[in-house]
């Protein structure tokens, strides 16, 4: 009576879960579906470490109800690499020193992926704006933004558009 | 921790108003959930049912129509930023741009922002400047209220438990007007406003004087409100920095801010006049810019 059976597409595969009405998507992903890439940081939508895509929009999974996801397309950081092969963006982030403790990284990868799916040539300001809901306490953001700029420059040079989803 | 709340995702308008009619205050409407989910987790709410409205068709558009621009109940901050009709309205678009982060803006709704009725709700000052009207529906009837009669207090509105807010209409923007939104926070992103100000000036091109002035302030009293003393001081005058400074000081009338973790009452009172003056100066620049384009 107070639990909901919810079916949604998770990284391309249909999954059905039985969840209490107010369960967050983050709890469902981490504790029921064993996808621990989305991190539990502030639990109040402040830090962005739990960012996932629902129908291509970035949301904080820690404050979004799983029961609202029925029939929708959920993508997590696990779905953005190809069978463990990091995406262009992930590789650029490693190269540029965008990752120190790494806790915030999945959230940044997801938010930037959403940006690059919309915008093939974002400005530095667009990039900064797209990650304004993601907090990083190690890098000072500069390397993260540089990594995104590098991916954008590479994919424009290659004339292939963005291939962040690898 | 998890309260045994039932979640119902409605797919039609009728389903929503029928459920509200039956359940009244036992139902809690949820749109983007960016306020509701946090309040639930904190134990501030204990509804029987979360009545989810994100799938209800027809509520998610910005449309020009009779009486002005209509924003449906599911219009998000991200849409206000990007829709050509609203992104031209700086008092709204610049506010939407500064609500939380992208994740908040992507799903957080303008209507949720006003119904939640936080003293620091960032969209409310801009909507006040634009004479926003709030449309409410319940089974078998509807009504419309001006926004300043809708918000009654901190987390308090004129909405009856059986009512759904279907949208907001803002009045047509006059010619020769310029507007602005100024938010004071401790950092640029992800901040609850310490002071928020929206202003709009209409300058008569033949005389160069201010024909109409709107000043609305947030986070300095339980309810965001217009500042009539500032507005009266401005009307009929030529736009100058001194005038804007005086209008800023006049906005202190009616301000009764609190001390909290973000800022002291003293700081809010010190910064308010400057924020108002800055918003007026930007509004005036926007009038000039619009004229030089025309
Ligand atoms: C990290 C974070 C940062 C934030 N930063 C800001 C900020 O900078 N400035 C700011 O102003 N706000 C901020 N907020 C608050 C919030 O995002 C906004 O108030 C948002 O606009 C609420 O919209 P929603 O759709 O998420 O509302 P919900 O949480 O779904 O609902 C909010 C309230 O409105 C009611 N409601 C919703 N839709 C309707 C309807 N159609 N009819 C009747 N009642 C309805 C709900 O029952 C509830 O009481 C922030 C929130 C988070 C999580």
Short mmCIF file of C-alpha atoms and ligand atoms in Angstrom, two decimals:
data_model
loop_
_atom_site.label_atom_id
_atom_site.label_comp_id
_atom_site.label_asym_id
_atom_site.label_seq_id
_atom_site.Cartn_x
_atom_site.Cartn_y
_atom_site.Cartn_z
CA UNK A 1 0.00 0.00 0.00
CA UNK A 2 2.78 2.42 0.84
CA UNK A 3 5.24 0.91 -1.57
CA UNK A 4 5.39 1.59 -5.28
CA UNK A 5 6.44 -0.72 -8.05
CA UNK A 6 8.44 1.44 -10.42
CA UNK A 7 9.92 0.46 -13.78
CA UNK A 8 12.43 2.72 -15.46
CA UNK A 9 15.25 2.44 -17.93
CA UNK A 10 18.57 2.40 -16.10
CA UNK A 11 21.59 2.90 -18.32
CA UNK A 12 19.59 1.39 -21.16
CA UNK A 13 18.18 -1.63 -19.29
CA UNK A 14 14.66 -1.77 -17.84
CA UNK A 15 14.66 -2.28 -14.09
CA UNK A 16 11.73 -2.69 -11.72
CA UNK A 17 11.98 -1.87 -8.03
CA UNK A 18 9.52 -1.88 -5.17
CA UNK A 19 10.15 1.23 -3.10
CA UNK A 20 8.58 3.18 -0.26
CA UNK A 21 6.84 6.35 -1.48
CA UNK A 22 9.51 8.84 -0.46
CA UNK A 23 12.61 6.75 -1.19
CA UNK A 24 15.22 8.77 -3.01
CA UNK A 25 16.64 7.69 -6.33
CA UNK A 26 20.08 7.75 -4.70
CA UNK A 27 19.09 5.17 -2.08
CA UNK A 28 17.52 3.01 -4.76
CA UNK A 29 20.58 3.17 -7.00
CA UNK A 30 23.13 2.56 -4.27
CA UNK A 31 21.34 0.19 -1.91
CA UNK A 32 18.91 -1.75 -4.10
CA UNK A 33 20.64 -1.73 -7.48
CA UNK A 34 24.24 -1.72 -6.25
CA UNK A 35 25.33 1.18 -8.39
CA UNK A 36 27.64 3.07 -6.07
CA UNK A 37 29.12 5.51 -8.59
CA UNK A 38 26.63 8.21 -7.58
CA UNK A 39 27.96 9.49 -4.28
CA UNK A 40 26.13 10.38 -1.11
CA UNK A 41 27.45 13.77 -0.03
CA UNK A 42 25.20 16.37 1.57
CA UNK A 43 21.81 14.63 1.10
CA UNK A 44 20.26 18.06 0.53
CA UNK A 45 20.95 18.78 -3.12
CA UNK A 46 23.80 21.13 -2.29
CA UNK A 47 26.91 19.30 -3.46
CA UNK A 48 26.02 17.55 -6.73
CA UNK A 49 27.99 14.37 -5.95
CA UNK A 50 24.85 12.30 -6.64
CA UNK A 51 24.03 13.92 -9.99
CA UNK A 52 22.32 11.56 -12.46
CA UNK A 53 20.38 12.18 -15.66
CA UNK A 54 16.63 11.67 -15.75
CA UNK A 55 15.33 12.09 -19.30
CA UNK A 56 18.61 13.89 -20.09
CA UNK A 57 18.23 16.48 -17.32
CA UNK A 58 20.77 16.55 -14.49
CA UNK A 59 19.15 16.07 -11.11
CA UNK A 60 20.37 15.51 -7.58
CA UNK A 61 19.37 11.88 -6.93
CA UNK A 62 19.53 12.48 -3.16
CA UNK A 63 16.42 14.66 -3.30
CA UNK A 64 14.53 13.05 -6.18
CA UNK A 65 11.94 10.35 -5.50
CA UNK A 66 12.40 7.03 -7.27
CA UNK A 67 8.63 6.75 -7.58
CA UNK A 68 8.69 9.77 -9.93
CA UNK A 69 10.95 7.88 -12.36
CA UNK A 70 8.42 5.37 -13.74
CA UNK A 71 8.76 5.06 -17.51
CA UNK A 72 11.67 7.47 -17.60
CA UNK A 73 15.27 7.15 -18.72
CA UNK A 74 17.79 7.24 -15.89
CA UNK A 75 21.50 7.38 -16.62
CA UNK A 76 24.23 7.24 -14.01
CA UNK A 77 27.99 7.63 -14.23
CA UNK A 78 28.25 3.85 -14.70
CA UNK A 79 26.34 4.21 -17.96
CA UNK A 80 28.61 6.90 -19.37
CA UNK A 81 31.69 4.75 -19.87
CA UNK A 82 31.73 1.86 -22.28
CA UNK A 83 32.09 -1.39 -20.36
CA UNK A 84 34.73 0.12 -18.11
CA UNK A 85 36.50 2.05 -20.87
CA UNK A 86 36.45 5.68 -19.78
CA UNK A 87 34.78 8.26 -22.02
CA UNK A 88 36.75 11.04 -23.71
CA UNK A 89 35.64 13.37 -20.96
CA UNK A 90 36.73 10.98 -18.23
CA UNK A 91 40.12 10.54 -19.86
CA UNK A 92 40.54 14.29 -20.23
CA UNK A 93 39.72 14.74 -16.55
CA UNK A 94 42.33 12.20 -15.54
CA UNK A 95 44.93 13.83 -17.79
CA UNK A 96 44.28 17.36 -16.59
CA UNK A 97 44.42 16.61 -12.87
CA UNK A 98 40.69 17.21 -12.38
CA UNK A 99 40.62 14.35 -9.91
CA UNK A 100 42.16 14.39 -6.49
CA UNK A 101 40.11 12.67 -3.82
CA UNK A 102 37.63 11.74 -6.56
CA UNK A 103 34.47 11.93 -4.49
CA UNK A 104 32.89 14.70 -6.53
CA UNK A 105 34.09 13.36 -9.88
CA UNK A 106 31.09 11.22 -10.88
CA UNK A 107 28.76 14.19 -10.34
CA UNK A 108 30.93 16.44 -12.49
CA UNK A 109 31.15 13.80 -15.23
CA UNK A 110 27.37 13.48 -15.33
CA UNK A 111 26.66 17.24 -15.27
CA UNK A 112 29.24 17.96 -17.97
CA UNK A 113 27.92 15.10 -20.09
CA UNK A 114 24.49 16.73 -19.96
CA UNK A 115 26.05 20.02 -21.05
CA UNK A 116 27.95 18.48 -23.95
CA UNK A 117 24.85 16.67 -25.16
CA UNK A 118 23.15 20.05 -25.51
CA UNK A 119 25.99 22.25 -26.55
CA UNK A 120 28.83 21.22 -28.84
CA UNK A 121 30.87 24.36 -28.28
CA UNK A 122 30.21 25.72 -24.79
CA UNK A 123 32.10 28.80 -23.61
CA UNK A 124 34.13 28.77 -20.42
CA UNK A 125 31.22 30.62 -18.77
CA UNK A 126 28.76 27.98 -19.99
CA UNK A 127 30.95 25.26 -18.51
CA UNK A 128 31.30 27.04 -15.18
CA UNK A 129 27.55 27.59 -15.12
CA UNK A 130 26.81 23.93 -15.87
CA UNK A 131 28.84 22.78 -12.87
CA UNK A 132 27.61 25.47 -10.48
CA UNK A 133 25.65 22.80 -8.61
CA UNK A 134 28.71 20.60 -8.12
CA UNK A 135 31.11 21.21 -5.30
CA UNK A 136 34.78 20.17 -5.41
CA UNK A 137 36.90 20.83 -2.38
CA UNK A 138 40.25 19.70 -3.82
CA UNK A 139 40.95 21.07 -7.26
CA UNK A 140 39.66 24.61 -7.25
CA UNK A 141 37.64 23.85 -10.43
CA UNK A 142 40.20 25.23 -12.88
CA UNK A 143 41.48 21.82 -14.01
CA UNK A 144 37.94 20.50 -14.36
CA UNK A 145 36.95 23.34 -16.63
CA UNK A 146 40.19 22.96 -18.60
CA UNK A 147 39.46 19.27 -19.10
CA UNK A 148 36.06 20.10 -20.56
CA UNK A 149 37.59 22.74 -22.81
CA UNK A 150 40.13 20.18 -24.03
CA UNK A 151 37.41 17.67 -24.91
CA UNK A 152 35.46 20.35 -26.73
CA UNK A 153 38.54 21.49 -28.66
CA UNK A 154 39.45 17.90 -29.59
CA UNK A 155 36.01 16.96 -30.78
CA UNK A 156 35.62 20.16 -32.78
CA UNK A 157 39.03 19.59 -34.35
CA UNK A 158 38.09 16.02 -35.20
CA UNK A 159 34.87 17.38 -36.70
CA UNK A 160 32.98 14.56 -35.13
CA UNK A 161 30.84 16.51 -32.68
CA UNK A 162 31.07 15.32 -29.13
CA UNK A 163 31.66 11.69 -28.36
CA UNK A 164 31.54 11.93 -24.64
CA UNK A 165 29.38 8.86 -24.36
CA UNK A 166 32.17 6.92 -26.11
CA UNK B 1 13.66 7.68 8.91
CA UNK B 2 11.52 6.82 5.87
CA UNK B 3 7.93 7.94 6.52
CA UNK B 4 5.29 5.54 5.18
CA UNK B 5 3.96 7.96 2.64
CA UNK B 6 2.11 6.86 -0.47
CA UNK B 7 3.33 8.26 -3.79
CA UNK B 8 0.83 8.91 -6.52
CA UNK B 9 2.02 10.12 -9.90
CA UNK B 10 -0.96 11.78 -11.58
CA UNK B 11 -1.29 11.87 -15.35
CA UNK B 12 -4.30 14.14 -15.75
CA UNK B 13 -5.51 17.41 -14.30
CA UNK B 14 -8.80 15.77 -13.20
CA UNK B 15 -6.90 13.14 -11.29
CA UNK B 16 -5.09 15.87 -9.36
CA UNK B 17 -8.11 17.97 -8.44
CA UNK B 18 -10.14 14.87 -7.53
CA UNK B 19 -7.38 13.59 -5.27
CA UNK B 20 -7.00 17.00 -3.65
CA UNK B 21 -10.74 17.18 -3.14
CA UNK B 22 -10.75 13.84 -1.39
CA UNK B 23 -7.55 14.17 0.62
CA UNK B 24 -7.24 17.91 1.32
CA UNK B 25 -4.22 18.61 3.47
CA UNK B 26 -3.38 14.92 3.74
CA UNK B 27 -2.03 15.27 0.21
CA UNK B 28 1.17 17.13 -0.49
CA UNK B 29 1.64 18.23 -4.08
CA UNK B 30 5.09 17.57 -5.45
CA UNK B 31 6.47 19.03 -8.67
CA UNK B 32 10.30 19.08 -8.88
CA UNK B 33 10.40 18.16 -5.21
CA UNK B 34 13.42 20.34 -4.46
CA UNK B 35 11.68 21.81 -1.42
CA UNK B 36 9.31 18.96 -0.54
CA UNK B 37 11.91 16.19 -0.46
CA UNK B 38 14.18 18.11 1.90
CA UNK B 39 11.29 19.06 4.17
CA UNK B 40 10.19 15.41 4.24
CA UNK B 41 13.70 14.23 5.11
CA UNK B 42 13.85 16.79 7.91
CA UNK B 43 10.52 15.57 9.29
CA UNK B 44 8.85 18.93 8.68
CA UNK B 45 6.09 17.31 6.62
CA UNK B 46 4.13 14.13 7.16
CA UNK B 47 1.54 13.83 4.40
CA UNK B 48 -0.32 10.59 3.70
CA UNK B 49 0.14 11.04 -0.01
CA UNK B 50 2.72 12.69 -2.21
CA UNK B 51 0.70 13.81 -5.21
CA UNK B 52 3.18 14.06 -8.06
CA UNK B 53 2.24 16.43 -10.89
CA UNK B 54 5.28 16.46 -13.21
CA UNK B 55 3.48 14.25 -15.74
CA UNK B 56 0.26 16.25 -15.91
CA UNK B 57 0.01 17.53 -19.50
CA UNK B 58 -0.55 21.17 -20.41
CA UNK B 59 1.14 22.77 -17.41
CA UNK B 60 4.68 23.07 -18.73
CA UNK B 61 4.59 25.94 -21.18
CA UNK B 62 5.33 29.65 -21.36
CA UNK B 63 2.70 31.23 -23.59
CA UNK B 64 1.82 34.79 -24.56
CA UNK B 65 -1.89 35.37 -24.34
CA UNK B 66 -4.66 37.59 -23.14
CA UNK B 67 -3.56 39.63 -20.18
CA UNK B 68 0.13 38.87 -20.58
CA UNK B 69 2.55 36.01 -20.40
CA UNK B 70 1.34 32.77 -18.85
CA UNK B 71 3.74 30.46 -17.03
CA UNK B 72 2.26 27.02 -16.41
CA UNK B 73 2.74 25.31 -13.07
CA UNK B 74 5.46 23.03 -14.41
CA UNK B 75 7.62 25.77 -15.93
CA UNK B 76 11.06 25.30 -14.42
CA UNK B 77 13.78 27.82 -13.64
CA UNK B 78 15.76 26.35 -16.55
CA UNK B 79 12.86 27.14 -18.90
CA UNK B 80 12.61 30.72 -17.60
CA UNK B 81 16.31 31.13 -18.40
CA UNK B 82 15.99 29.76 -21.91
CA UNK B 83 12.52 30.66 -23.20
CA UNK B 84 12.84 33.71 -25.47
CA UNK B 85 9.81 35.39 -23.86
CA UNK B 86 11.06 35.11 -20.28
CA UNK B 87 14.79 35.39 -20.86
CA UNK B 88 14.14 38.95 -22.04
CA UNK B 89 12.76 39.76 -18.57
CA UNK B 90 15.88 40.23 -16.44
CA UNK B 91 14.00 40.48 -13.14
CA UNK B 92 12.85 36.89 -13.70
CA UNK B 93 15.57 35.34 -15.85
CA UNK B 94 18.46 36.57 -13.70
CA UNK B 95 16.65 35.29 -10.62
CA UNK B 96 16.05 31.87 -12.22
CA UNK B 97 19.72 31.73 -13.24
CA UNK B 98 20.69 32.05 -9.56
CA UNK B 99 18.35 29.50 -7.99
CA UNK B 100 20.63 26.78 -6.60
CA UNK B 101 22.60 24.99 -9.30
CA UNK B 102 21.71 23.48 -12.66
CA UNK B 103 20.30 20.39 -10.94
CA UNK B 104 17.90 22.61 -8.98
CA UNK B 105 16.94 24.73 -11.98
CA UNK B 106 16.40 21.73 -14.25
CA UNK B 107 13.43 20.48 -12.22
CA UNK B 108 12.56 23.20 -9.69
CA UNK B 109 9.42 25.08 -10.74
CA UNK B 110 8.56 28.76 -10.46
CA UNK B 111 5.17 27.89 -9.00
CA UNK B 112 6.81 25.60 -6.42
CA UNK B 113 9.06 28.51 -5.49
CA UNK B 114 6.13 30.84 -4.74
CA UNK B 115 3.92 28.21 -3.08
CA UNK B 116 6.76 27.15 -0.80
CA UNK B 117 6.68 30.79 0.32
CA UNK B 118 10.18 31.12 1.67
CA UNK B 119 11.02 34.71 2.66
CA UNK B 120 14.04 34.25 0.38
CA UNK B 121 12.16 32.82 -2.63
CA UNK B 122 14.16 34.34 -5.47
CA UNK B 123 11.44 34.45 -8.12
CA UNK B 124 8.92 36.29 -5.97
CA UNK B 125 10.43 39.83 -6.17
CA UNK B 126 10.60 39.72 -9.99
CA UNK B 127 7.06 38.38 -10.21
CA UNK B 128 5.85 41.19 -7.92
CA UNK B 129 7.49 43.73 -10.21
CA UNK B 130 5.53 42.20 -13.09
CA UNK B 131 2.12 42.26 -11.34
CA UNK B 132 1.91 38.48 -11.31
CA UNK B 133 -1.49 36.86 -10.90
CA UNK B 134 -1.78 33.35 -9.47
CA UNK B 135 -4.36 30.95 -10.94
CA UNK B 136 -5.87 28.31 -8.66
CA UNK B 137 -8.19 25.46 -9.56
CA UNK B 138 -10.16 22.96 -7.57
CA UNK B 139 -12.82 20.52 -8.62
CA UNK B 140 -15.54 22.58 -10.27
CA UNK B 141 -14.13 26.06 -9.73
CA UNK B 142 -11.20 28.35 -10.23
CA UNK B 143 -9.99 31.71 -8.99
CA UNK B 144 -7.17 34.16 -9.56
CA UNK B 145 -5.32 36.19 -6.94
CA UNK B 146 -2.63 38.85 -7.20
CA UNK B 147 0.67 37.41 -5.97
CA UNK B 148 0.87 39.91 -3.11
CA UNK B 149 -2.40 38.51 -1.76
CA UNK B 150 -1.36 34.92 -2.39
CA UNK B 151 1.75 34.87 -0.22
CA UNK B 152 0.55 35.38 3.35
CA UNK B 153 3.59 34.76 5.49
CA UNK B 154 6.62 32.56 5.89
CA UNK B 155 5.60 29.21 4.33
CA UNK B 156 2.02 30.42 4.28
CA UNK B 157 -0.22 31.09 1.28
CA UNK B 158 -3.87 31.75 0.51
CA UNK B 159 -4.08 28.35 -1.23
CA UNK B 160 -6.81 26.05 0.12
CA UNK B 161 -5.74 22.43 0.61
CA UNK B 162 -8.04 21.38 -2.26
CA UNK B 163 -6.50 23.82 -4.73
CA UNK B 164 -3.90 23.28 -7.43
CA UNK B 165 -2.00 26.30 -8.68
CA UNK B 166 -2.25 25.94 -12.45
CA UNK B 167 0.02 28.82 -13.34
CA UNK B 168 0.95 32.47 -13.14
CA UNK B 169 0.25 35.34 -15.53
CA UNK B 170 2.49 38.37 -15.68
CA UNK B 171 1.25 41.64 -17.11
CA UNK B 172 2.54 42.90 -20.47
CA UNK B 173 5.83 44.78 -20.08
CA UNK B 174 5.48 48.49 -20.87
CA UNK B 175 7.59 50.13 -23.55
CA UNK B 176 10.75 52.00 -22.58
CA UNK B 177 11.27 49.84 -19.52
CA UNK B 178 14.35 48.24 -18.06
CA UNK B 179 14.60 45.77 -15.21
CA UNK B 180 17.10 43.95 -13.04
CA UNK B 181 17.55 41.39 -10.29
CA UNK B 182 20.28 41.64 -7.67
CA UNK B 183 21.00 38.81 -5.26
CA UNK B 184 23.34 39.17 -2.33
CA UNK B 185 24.80 35.90 -1.11
CA UNK B 186 28.05 34.68 0.37
CA UNK B 187 29.17 33.14 -2.90
CA UNK B 188 27.99 33.32 -6.49
CA UNK B 189 26.30 29.94 -6.83
CA UNK B 190 24.21 27.71 -4.58
CA UNK B 191 23.28 30.40 -2.09
CA UNK B 192 20.10 31.29 -0.29
CA UNK B 193 19.62 35.03 -0.70
CA UNK B 194 20.74 37.30 2.11
CA UNK B 195 18.96 40.09 0.27
CA UNK B 196 17.20 39.87 -3.11
CA UNK B 197 15.96 42.85 -5.11
CA UNK B 198 14.02 43.17 -8.34
CA UNK B 199 13.37 46.54 -9.96
CA UNK B 200 11.80 47.90 -13.11
CA UNK B 201 11.90 51.46 -14.41
CA UNK B 202 9.90 53.00 -17.23
CA UNK B 203 11.51 56.16 -18.57
CA UNK B 204 9.49 58.60 -20.66
CA UNK B 205 11.65 59.12 -23.76
CA UNK B 206 10.32 62.65 -24.39
CA UNK B 207 11.09 64.04 -20.93
CA UNK B 208 13.79 61.63 -19.72
CA UNK B 209 11.99 61.25 -16.42
CA UNK B 210 10.85 58.09 -14.66
CA UNK B 211 7.23 57.38 -15.55
CA UNK B 212 6.85 54.22 -13.49
CA UNK B 213 9.02 52.53 -10.88
CA UNK B 214 8.79 49.11 -9.29
CA UNK B 215 10.97 47.97 -6.41
CA UNK B 216 10.46 44.59 -4.74
CA UNK B 217 12.64 43.12 -2.02
CA UNK B 218 13.10 39.61 -0.64
CA UNK B 219 14.79 38.00 2.37
CA UNK B 220 14.39 41.12 4.53
CA UNK B 221 10.95 40.33 5.98
CA UNK B 222 8.69 37.27 6.29
CA UNK B 223 7.12 38.09 2.91
CA UNK B 224 8.87 39.49 -0.15
CA UNK B 225 7.17 42.82 -0.82
CA UNK B 226 7.10 45.95 -2.96
CA UNK B 227 8.74 49.04 -1.46
CA UNK B 228 6.25 51.87 -2.10
CA UNK B 229 8.37 54.55 -0.41
CA UNK B 230 11.19 53.87 -2.87
CA UNK B 231 8.83 53.79 -5.82
CA UNK B 232 7.19 57.11 -4.95
CA UNK B 233 10.53 58.78 -4.59
CA UNK B 234 11.55 57.70 -8.08
CA UNK B 235 8.46 58.56 -10.10
CA UNK B 236 8.68 61.88 -11.97
CA UNK B 237 12.43 62.24 -11.39
CA UNK B 238 15.41 61.96 -13.69
CA UNK B 239 17.40 58.77 -13.18
CA UNK B 240 20.63 59.66 -11.33
CA UNK B 241 22.95 57.81 -8.96
CA UNK B 242 21.91 60.09 -6.10
CA UNK B 243 18.25 59.39 -6.71
CA UNK B 244 18.90 55.64 -6.77
CA UNK B 245 20.84 55.87 -3.50
CA UNK B 246 17.95 57.74 -1.87
CA UNK B 247 15.45 55.19 -3.19
CA UNK B 248 17.66 52.46 -1.77
CA UNK B 249 17.53 54.03 1.68
CA UNK B 250 13.77 54.41 1.38
CA UNK B 251 13.49 50.63 0.91
CA UNK B 252 14.45 50.22 4.57
CA UNK B 253 10.88 51.20 5.39
CA UNK B 254 9.07 47.89 5.81
CA UNK B 255 12.28 45.85 6.07
CA UNK B 256 12.47 43.77 9.22
CA UNK B 257 15.16 41.17 8.60
CA UNK B 258 16.25 38.37 10.87
CA UNK B 259 19.63 37.26 12.14
CA UNK B 260 20.48 33.81 10.86
CA UNK B 261 23.42 31.63 9.89
CA UNK B 262 23.80 33.45 6.60
CA UNK B 263 23.83 37.04 7.76
CA UNK B 264 23.00 39.32 10.64
CA UNK B 265 20.05 41.66 10.64
CA UNK B 266 22.53 44.53 10.75
CA UNK B 267 24.31 43.35 7.62
CA UNK B 268 21.05 42.87 5.74
CA UNK B 269 19.95 46.40 6.63
CA UNK B 270 23.31 47.77 5.55
CA UNK B 271 23.36 45.96 2.23
CA UNK B 272 19.70 46.42 1.24
CA UNK B 273 19.96 50.12 0.17
CA UNK B 274 23.04 49.37 -1.92
CA UNK B 275 21.42 46.35 -3.57
CA UNK B 276 18.35 48.43 -4.44
CA UNK B 277 20.49 51.26 -5.83
CA UNK B 278 22.47 48.78 -7.92
CA UNK B 279 19.33 47.14 -9.29
CA UNK B 280 17.90 50.56 -10.20
CA UNK B 281 21.08 51.59 -11.91
CA UNK B 282 21.09 48.38 -13.98
CA UNK B 283 17.42 48.84 -14.82
CA UNK B 284 18.17 52.34 -16.03
CA UNK B 285 21.07 51.04 -18.15
CA UNK B 286 18.72 48.49 -19.69
CA UNK B 287 16.26 51.23 -20.66
CA UNK B 288 19.11 53.08 -22.38
CA UNK B 289 20.34 49.93 -24.10
CA UNK B 290 16.84 49.14 -25.39
CA UNK B 291 16.54 52.70 -26.73
CA UNK B 292 19.85 52.62 -28.54
CA UNK B 293 18.86 49.38 -30.26
CA UNK B 294 15.48 50.77 -31.33
C1 LIG C 1 20.20 22.85 -3.37
C2 LIG C 1 19.05 23.77 -3.44
C3 LIG C 1 19.27 25.12 -3.67
C4 LIG C 1 18.22 26.01 -3.74
N1 LIG C 1 18.48 27.32 -3.97
C5 LIG C 1 17.47 28.20 -4.06
C6 LIG C 1 17.73 29.57 -4.33
O1 LIG C 1 18.87 29.98 -4.53
N2 LIG C 1 16.68 30.42 -4.38
C7 LIG C 1 15.40 30.00 -4.20
O2 LIG C 1 14.50 30.82 -4.26
N3 LIG C 1 15.12 28.70 -3.96
C8 LIG C 1 16.13 27.80 -3.88
N4 LIG C 1 15.85 26.47 -3.63
C9 LIG C 1 14.45 26.08 -3.40
C10 LIG C 1 13.70 25.42 -4.55
O3 LIG C 1 14.53 24.91 -5.53
C11 LIG C 1 12.64 26.29 -5.18
O4 LIG C 1 11.76 26.80 -4.24
C12 LIG C 1 11.86 25.52 -6.29
O5 LIG C 1 11.47 26.49 -7.21
C13 LIG C 1 10.65 24.73 -5.82
O6 LIG C 1 10.04 24.11 -6.95
P1 LIG C 1 9.75 22.54 -6.98
O7 LIG C 1 9.03 22.28 -8.25
O8 LIG C 1 10.96 21.76 -6.71
O9 LIG C 1 8.75 22.47 -5.74
P2 LIG C 1 8.29 21.27 -4.81
O10 LIG C 1 9.33 20.96 -3.83
O11 LIG C 1 7.76 20.17 -5.65
O12 LIG C 1 7.08 22.02 -4.10
C14 LIG C 1 7.28 23.16 -3.29
C15 LIG C 1 5.97 23.54 -2.61
O13 LIG C 1 5.03 23.98 -3.56
C16 LIG C 1 3.88 23.14 -3.56
N5 LIG C 1 3.49 23.06 -4.95
C17 LIG C 1 4.27 22.74 -6.01
N6 LIG C 1 3.59 22.85 -7.15
C18 LIG C 1 2.33 23.24 -6.81
C19 LIG C 1 1.15 23.53 -7.56
N7 LIG C 1 1.12 23.46 -8.90
N8 LIG C 1 0.04 23.92 -6.90
C20 LIG C 1 0.06 24.02 -5.54
N9 LIG C 1 1.14 23.76 -4.80
C21 LIG C 1 2.27 23.37 -5.42
C22 LIG C 1 4.30 21.87 -2.91
O14 LIG C 1 3.23 21.19 -2.31
C23 LIG C 1 5.30 22.37 -1.90
O15 LIG C 1 4.66 22.87 -0.77
C24 LIG C 1 16.89 25.56 -3.56
C25 LIG C 1 16.66 24.19 -3.34
C26 LIG C 1 17.72 23.31 -3.29
C27 LIG C 1 17.46 21.86 -3.08
#
